[in-house]
């Protein structure tokens, strides 16, 4: 079945440091890829998405590029802030997997802490 | 506008009791999902409703779990004879539909279930 693997956390960075959170996937069909973020005490929010190969999703200074050849969707940000401290989830939706629905398959999540 | 709401926000129950968790999706969203977030398993898909179609129950972990969606809107997830391993945060999400290009899912704040 489909699966998502993302780097284990927690990750602790100083403010203005460069962030990379690795994400790779396996899928039966041609999935859409997502990054969701969960801030402390809040619900899951969509951060960015990409629906086809070589698409770049971006939002709030975060970027991720859909790389079909390496089955990856790594999250990057050039300069993190304390307010970016959260748990980040990589996910895919594969409507052609045979299940017939659009449920999200999530990675385990990576907790990011940014210190001043 | 209003987002996805869930009730109760917290539920503590004794092993063997039945519980009902409620989800109110965003108005006009035809697709509704339930997920479970637990420490050991991460985020797991449970069940999916789309309009009047038969639900996709492929993620339900046992026959103690069931869900219904009345009038294409509110959904209730029922867990019978709860076990300690059912302790988790239960998340509901809704989306405009199952169309490939508009299936961004919006998540509710979750119900934290604790089974003693």
Coordinates of N, CA, C and O in Angstrom, one line a residue, chain A residues 68-110:
Chain A
X68 N 9.3 13.3 -8.8 CA 8.8 11.9 -9.1 C 10.0 10.9 -9.3 O 9.9 9.8 -8.9
X69 N 11.1 11.4 -9.8 CA 12.2 10.5 -10.0 C 12.8 10.0 -8.7 O 13.4 8.8 -8.7
X70 N 12.8 10.8 -7.7 CA 13.3 10.3 -6.4 C 12.2 10.1 -5.4 O 12.4 9.8 -4.2
X71 N 10.9 10.1 -5.8 CA 9.7 10.0 -5.0 C 9.9 10.8 -3.7 O 9.8 10.2 -2.6
X72 N 10.2 12.1 -3.8 CA 10.5 12.9 -2.6 C 9.7 14.2 -2.7 O 9.3 14.6 -3.8
X73 N 9.5 14.8 -1.5 CA 8.8 16.1 -1.4 C 9.4 16.7 -0.1 O 8.7 16.9 0.8
X74 N 10.6 17.1 -0.2 CA 11.3 17.7 1.0 C 10.8 19.1 1.3 O 10.7 19.9 0.3
X75 N 10.6 19.4 2.5 CA 10.2 20.7 2.9 C 11.4 21.6 3.3 O 12.3 21.1 4.0
X76 N 11.4 22.8 2.8 CA 12.6 23.7 3.1 C 12.1 25.1 3.4 O 11.1 25.6 3.0
X77 N 12.9 25.8 4.3 CA 12.7 27.2 4.5 C 14.0 27.8 4.8 O 14.9 27.3 5.5
X78 N 14.3 28.9 4.2 CA 15.6 29.6 4.2 C 15.9 30.2 5.6 O 17.1 30.2 6.0
X79 N 15.0 30.6 6.3 CA 15.2 31.3 7.6 C 14.1 31.1 8.5 O 13.0 31.8 8.4
X80 N 14.2 30.2 9.5 CA 13.1 29.9 10.3 C 12.9 30.9 11.5 O 13.9 31.6 11.8
X81 N 11.7 31.0 11.9 CA 11.4 31.9 13.0 C 10.8 31.1 14.2 O 10.4 29.9 14.0
X82 N 10.9 31.7 15.4 CA 10.3 31.0 16.6 C 8.9 30.6 16.3 O 8.4 29.5 16.8
X83 N 8.1 31.4 15.6 CA 6.7 31.1 15.3 C 6.5 29.9 14.4 O 5.4 29.4 14.2
X84 N 7.6 29.4 13.8 CA 7.5 28.2 13.0 C 7.5 26.9 13.8 O 7.4 25.8 13.3
X85 N 7.7 27.0 15.1 CA 7.8 25.8 16.0 C 6.4 25.1 15.9 O 5.4 25.7 16.2
X86 N 6.5 23.9 15.5 CA 5.2 23.1 15.3 C 5.6 21.7 14.9 O 6.8 21.4 14.8
X87 N 4.6 20.9 14.7 CA 4.8 19.5 14.1 C 4.4 19.5 12.6 O 3.3 20.0 12.3
X88 N 5.3 19.0 11.8 CA 5.1 19.1 10.3 C 4.8 17.6 9.8 O 5.6 16.7 10.2
X89 N 3.8 17.5 9.0 CA 3.4 16.2 8.5 C 3.4 16.2 7.0 O 2.8 17.1 6.4
X90 N 4.1 15.3 6.4 CA 4.1 15.0 5.0 C 3.0 14.1 4.7 O 2.7 13.1 5.5
X91 N 2.2 14.2 3.6 CA 1.1 13.4 3.3 C 0.9 13.2 1.8 O 1.4 14.1 1.0
X92 N 0.2 12.2 1.4 CA -0.1 12.0 0.0 C -1.6 11.6 -0.1 O -2.2 11.0 0.9
X93 N -2.2 11.9 -1.2 CA -3.5 11.4 -1.6 C -3.4 10.8 -2.9 O -2.9 11.4 -3.9
X94 N -3.8 9.5 -3.0 CA -3.7 8.7 -4.2 C -5.0 8.1 -4.6 O -5.3 7.0 -4.3
X95 N -5.8 8.9 -5.3 CA -7.2 8.4 -5.6 C -7.2 7.2 -6.6 O -8.2 6.6 -6.8
X96 N -6.0 6.9 -7.2 CA -6.0 5.8 -8.2 C -5.4 4.6 -7.5 O -5.0 3.6 -8.2
X97 N -5.3 4.6 -6.2 CA -4.7 3.4 -5.5 C -5.7 2.2 -5.5 O -5.3 1.1 -5.1
X98 N -6.9 2.5 -5.9 CA -7.9 1.4 -5.9 C -8.9 1.5 -4.8 O -9.9 0.9 -4.8
X99 N -8.6 2.3 -3.8 CA -9.5 2.5 -2.7 C -10.7 3.4 -3.1 O -11.8 3.3 -2.5
X100 N -10.5 4.2 -4.1 CA -11.7 5.0 -4.6 C -12.0 6.2 -3.8 O -13.0 6.8 -4.0
X101 N -11.1 6.6 -2.8 CA -11.4 7.8 -2.1 C -10.1 8.6 -1.9 O -9.1 8.1 -2.4
X102 N -10.2 9.7 -1.4 CA -9.1 10.6 -1.4 C -8.5 10.8 0.0 O -8.0 11.9 0.4
X103 N -8.5 9.7 0.8 CA -8.0 9.9 2.1 C -6.5 10.2 2.1 O -5.8 9.9 1.1
X104 N -6.0 10.9 3.1 CA -4.6 11.2 3.2 C -3.8 10.1 3.9 O -4.3 9.6 4.9
X105 N -2.7 9.8 3.4 CA -1.8 8.9 4.1 C -0.6 9.8 4.6 O 0.0 10.5 3.8
X106 N -0.4 9.8 5.9 CA 0.5 10.7 6.6 C 1.8 10.0 7.0 O 1.8 8.8 7.3
X107 N 2.9 10.8 7.0 CA 4.1 10.4 7.7 C 3.9 10.6 9.2 O 2.8 11.0 9.7
X108 N 4.9 10.2 10.0 CA 4.8 10.2 11.4 C 4.8 11.5 12.0 O 4.5 11.7 13.2
X109 N 5.3 12.5 11.3 CA 5.4 13.9 11.8 C 6.8 14.2 12.3 O 7.5 13.3 12.8
X110 N 7.2 15.4 12.2 CA 8.5 15.9 12.6 C 8.3 17.2 13.5 O 7.7 18.1 13.0

